[in-house]
PDB file of C-alpha atoms in Angstrom:
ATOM      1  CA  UNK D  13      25.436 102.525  85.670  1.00  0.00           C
ATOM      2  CA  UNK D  14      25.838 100.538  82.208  1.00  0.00           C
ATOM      3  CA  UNK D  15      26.943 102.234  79.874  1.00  0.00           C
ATOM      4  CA  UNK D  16      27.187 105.295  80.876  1.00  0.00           C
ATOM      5  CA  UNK D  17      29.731 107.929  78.655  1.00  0.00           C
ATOM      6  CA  UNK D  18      32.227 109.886  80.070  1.00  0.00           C
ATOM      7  CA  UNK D  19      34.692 111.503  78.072  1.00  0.00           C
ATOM      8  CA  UNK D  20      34.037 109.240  75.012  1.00  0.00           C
ATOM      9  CA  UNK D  21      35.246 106.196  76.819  1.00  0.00           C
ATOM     10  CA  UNK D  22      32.216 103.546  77.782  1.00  0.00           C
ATOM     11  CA  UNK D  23      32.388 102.447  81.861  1.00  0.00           C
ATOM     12  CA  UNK D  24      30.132  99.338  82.386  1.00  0.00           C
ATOM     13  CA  UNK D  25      29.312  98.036  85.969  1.00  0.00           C
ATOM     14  CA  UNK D  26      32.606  95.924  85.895  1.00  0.00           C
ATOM     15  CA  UNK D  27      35.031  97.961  85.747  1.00  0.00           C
ATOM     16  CA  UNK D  28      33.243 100.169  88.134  1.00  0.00           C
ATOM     17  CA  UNK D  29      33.904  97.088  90.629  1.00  0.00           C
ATOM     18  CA  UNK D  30      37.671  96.940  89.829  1.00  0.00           C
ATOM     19  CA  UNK D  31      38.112 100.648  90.146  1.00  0.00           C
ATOM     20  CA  UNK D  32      36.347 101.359  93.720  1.00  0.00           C
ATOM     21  CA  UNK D  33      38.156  97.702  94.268  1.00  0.00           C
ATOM     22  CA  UNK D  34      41.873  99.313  93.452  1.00  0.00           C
ATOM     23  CA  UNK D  35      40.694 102.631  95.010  1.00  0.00           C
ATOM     24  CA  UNK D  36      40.078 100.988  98.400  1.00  0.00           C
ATOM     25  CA  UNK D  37      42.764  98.255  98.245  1.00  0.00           C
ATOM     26  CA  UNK D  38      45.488 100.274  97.126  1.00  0.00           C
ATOM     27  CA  UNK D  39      45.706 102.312 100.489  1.00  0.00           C
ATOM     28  CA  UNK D  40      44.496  99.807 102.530  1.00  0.00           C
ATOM     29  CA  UNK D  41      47.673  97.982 101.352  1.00  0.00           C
ATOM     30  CA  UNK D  42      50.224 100.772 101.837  1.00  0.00           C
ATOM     31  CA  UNK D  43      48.894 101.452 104.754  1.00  0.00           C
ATOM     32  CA  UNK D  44      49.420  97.417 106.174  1.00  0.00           C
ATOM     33  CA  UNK D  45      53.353  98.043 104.458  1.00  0.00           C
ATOM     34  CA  UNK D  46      54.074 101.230 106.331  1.00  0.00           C
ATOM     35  CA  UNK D  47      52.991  99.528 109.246  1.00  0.00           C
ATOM     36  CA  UNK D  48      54.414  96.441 109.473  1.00  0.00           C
ATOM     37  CA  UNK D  49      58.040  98.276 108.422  1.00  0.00           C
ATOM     38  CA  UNK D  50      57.864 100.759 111.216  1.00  0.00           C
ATOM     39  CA  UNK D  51      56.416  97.874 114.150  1.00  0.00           C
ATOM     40  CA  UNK D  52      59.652  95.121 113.383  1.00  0.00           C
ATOM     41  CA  UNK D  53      60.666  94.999 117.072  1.00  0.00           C
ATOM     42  CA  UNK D  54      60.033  91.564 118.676  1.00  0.00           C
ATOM     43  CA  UNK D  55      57.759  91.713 121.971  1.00  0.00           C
ATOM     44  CA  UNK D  56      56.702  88.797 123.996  1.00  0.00           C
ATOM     45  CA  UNK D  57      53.152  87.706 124.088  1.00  0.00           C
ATOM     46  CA  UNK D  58      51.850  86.015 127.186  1.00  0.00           C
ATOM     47  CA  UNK D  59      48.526  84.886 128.035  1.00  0.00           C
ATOM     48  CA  UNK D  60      48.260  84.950 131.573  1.00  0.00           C
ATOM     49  CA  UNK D  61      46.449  81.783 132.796  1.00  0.00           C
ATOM     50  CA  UNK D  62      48.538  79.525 130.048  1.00  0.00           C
ATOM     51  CA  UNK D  63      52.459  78.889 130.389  1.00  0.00           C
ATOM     52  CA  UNK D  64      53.148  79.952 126.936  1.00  0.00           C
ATOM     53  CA  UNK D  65      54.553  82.396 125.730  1.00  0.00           C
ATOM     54  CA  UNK D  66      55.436  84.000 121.832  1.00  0.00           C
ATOM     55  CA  UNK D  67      57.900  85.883 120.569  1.00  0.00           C
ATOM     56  CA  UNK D  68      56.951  87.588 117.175  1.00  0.00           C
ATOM     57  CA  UNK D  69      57.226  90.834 115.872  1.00  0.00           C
ATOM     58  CA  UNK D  70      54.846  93.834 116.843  1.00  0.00           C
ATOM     59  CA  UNK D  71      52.947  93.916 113.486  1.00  0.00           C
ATOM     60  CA  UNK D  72      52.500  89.772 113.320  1.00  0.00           C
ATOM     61  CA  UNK D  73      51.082  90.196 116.563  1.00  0.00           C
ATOM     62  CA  UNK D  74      48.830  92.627 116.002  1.00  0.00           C
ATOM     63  CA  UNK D  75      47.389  91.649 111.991  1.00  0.00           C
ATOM     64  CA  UNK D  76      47.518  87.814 114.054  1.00  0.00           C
ATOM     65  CA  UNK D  77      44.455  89.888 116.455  1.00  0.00           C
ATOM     66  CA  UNK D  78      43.117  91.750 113.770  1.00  0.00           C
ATOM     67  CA  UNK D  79      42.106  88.595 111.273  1.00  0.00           C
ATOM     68  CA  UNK D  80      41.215  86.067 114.820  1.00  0.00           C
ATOM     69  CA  UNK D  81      38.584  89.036 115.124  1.00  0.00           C
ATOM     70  CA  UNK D  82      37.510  88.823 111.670  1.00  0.00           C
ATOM     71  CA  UNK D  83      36.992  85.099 111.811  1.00  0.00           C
ATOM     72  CA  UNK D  84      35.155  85.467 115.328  1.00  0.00           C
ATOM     73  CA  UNK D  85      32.984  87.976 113.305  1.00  0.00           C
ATOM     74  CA  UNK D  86      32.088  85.805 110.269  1.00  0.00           C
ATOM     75  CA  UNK D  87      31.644  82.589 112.863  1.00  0.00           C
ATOM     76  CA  UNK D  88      29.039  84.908 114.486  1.00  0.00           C
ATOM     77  CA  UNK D  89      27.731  85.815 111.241  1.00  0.00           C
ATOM     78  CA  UNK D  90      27.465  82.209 109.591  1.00  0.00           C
ATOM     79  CA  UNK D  91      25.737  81.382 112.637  1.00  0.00           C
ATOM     80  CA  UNK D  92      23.056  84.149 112.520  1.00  0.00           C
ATOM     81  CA  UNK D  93      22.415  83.314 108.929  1.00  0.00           C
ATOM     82  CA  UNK D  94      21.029  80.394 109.795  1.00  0.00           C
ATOM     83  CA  UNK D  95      17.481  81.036 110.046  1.00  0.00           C
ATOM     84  CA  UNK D  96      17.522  83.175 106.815  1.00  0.00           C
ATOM     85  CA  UNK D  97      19.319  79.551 105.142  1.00  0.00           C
ATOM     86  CA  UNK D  98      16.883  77.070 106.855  1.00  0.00           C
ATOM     87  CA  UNK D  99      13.534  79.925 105.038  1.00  0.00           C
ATOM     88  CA  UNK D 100      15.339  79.814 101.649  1.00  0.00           C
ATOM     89  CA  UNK D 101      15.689  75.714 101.465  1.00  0.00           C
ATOM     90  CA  UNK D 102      12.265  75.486 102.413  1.00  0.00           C
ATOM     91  CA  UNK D 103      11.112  78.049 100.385  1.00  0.00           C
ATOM     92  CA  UNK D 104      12.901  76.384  97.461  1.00  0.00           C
ATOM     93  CA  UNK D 105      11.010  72.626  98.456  1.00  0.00           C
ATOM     94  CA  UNK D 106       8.029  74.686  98.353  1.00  0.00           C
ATOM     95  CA  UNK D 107       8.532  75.864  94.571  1.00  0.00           C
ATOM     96  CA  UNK D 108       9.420  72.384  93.324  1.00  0.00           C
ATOM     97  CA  UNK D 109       6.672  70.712  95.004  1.00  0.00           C
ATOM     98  CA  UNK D 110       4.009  73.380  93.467  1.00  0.00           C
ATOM     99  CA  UNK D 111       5.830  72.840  89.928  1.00  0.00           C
ATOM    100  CA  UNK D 112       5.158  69.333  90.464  1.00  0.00           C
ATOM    101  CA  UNK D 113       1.580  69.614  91.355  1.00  0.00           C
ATOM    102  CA  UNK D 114       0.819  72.273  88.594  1.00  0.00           C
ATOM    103  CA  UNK D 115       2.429  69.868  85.858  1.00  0.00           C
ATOM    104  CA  UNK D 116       0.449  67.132  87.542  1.00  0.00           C
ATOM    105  CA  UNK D 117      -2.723  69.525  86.892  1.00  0.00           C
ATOM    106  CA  UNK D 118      -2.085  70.460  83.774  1.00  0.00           C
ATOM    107  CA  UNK D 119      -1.192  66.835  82.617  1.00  0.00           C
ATOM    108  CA  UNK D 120      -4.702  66.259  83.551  1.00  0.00           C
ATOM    109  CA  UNK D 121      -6.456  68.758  81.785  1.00  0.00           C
ATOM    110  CA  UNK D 122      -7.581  68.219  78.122  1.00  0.00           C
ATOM    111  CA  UNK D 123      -5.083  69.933  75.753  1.00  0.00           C
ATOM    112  CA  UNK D 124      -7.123  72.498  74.208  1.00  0.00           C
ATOM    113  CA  UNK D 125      -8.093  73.667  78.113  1.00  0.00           C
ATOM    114  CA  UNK D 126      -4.372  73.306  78.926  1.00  0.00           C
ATOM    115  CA  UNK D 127      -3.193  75.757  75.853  1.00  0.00           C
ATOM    116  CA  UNK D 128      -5.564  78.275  77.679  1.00  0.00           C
ATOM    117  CA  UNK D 129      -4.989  78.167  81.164  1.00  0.00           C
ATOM    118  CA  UNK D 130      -2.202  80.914  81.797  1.00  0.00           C
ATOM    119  CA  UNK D 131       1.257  79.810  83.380  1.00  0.00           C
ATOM    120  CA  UNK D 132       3.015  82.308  85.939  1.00  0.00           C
ATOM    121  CA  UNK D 133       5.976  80.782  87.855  1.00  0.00           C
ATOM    122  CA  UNK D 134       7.983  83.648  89.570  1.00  0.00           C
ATOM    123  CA  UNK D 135       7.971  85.476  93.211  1.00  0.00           C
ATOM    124  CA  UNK D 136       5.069  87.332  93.935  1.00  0.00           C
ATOM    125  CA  UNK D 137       4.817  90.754  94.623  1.00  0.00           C
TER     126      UNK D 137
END
């Protein structure tokens, strides 16, 4: 979506980005005001097996919940990502070490073979 005309002004891809960003952040955000103004009444917070207790307003308490489950969500993602990490580091040793060897090869080769022999470094189909 480059360059694309509408209404004689030019959009390119980035300000694509910062308009469906303001589009979606810009409610999201009155939304989060409106909310935390209309939940200002402290509660208590007790966890039952633990002694302790917390006294914070409604909306802390509940945007506190909101971004622990968010960072129990990426923990769980991080983790899962793992394997797909662990493929792309060995994947990358791979490439180097067959860069090596083919400059090793072609070192070797007489230099009018060498200008002939046709070079394709690049994922495979």
């Amino acid at each position: 979506m480059t360059g694309s005309r509408r209404g004689g002004a030019a959009f390119c891809s980035g300000d694509l980005v910062k308009l469906v960003h303001w589009l979606v952040t810009l409610p999201l955000a009155i939304i989060l005001v409106t909310f935390a103004v209309s939940n200002r009444e402290g509660v208590i917070l007790s966890l039952w097996p633990l002694p302790a207790t917390l006294e914070a307003p409604l909306y802390l308490i509940v945007l506190m919940a909101l971004f622990a489950g968010f960072l129990v969500g990426e923990l769980v993602a991080w983790i899962n990502g793992r394997r797909w990490r662990r493929e792309a580091r060995r994947s990358a040793r791979r490439i180097e070490a067959l860069e090596r060897e083919l400059g090793a090869t072609q070192a070797k080769l007489p230099k009018s073979e060498a200008a002939r022999v046709p070079v394709t470094i690049g994922a495979r189909d």
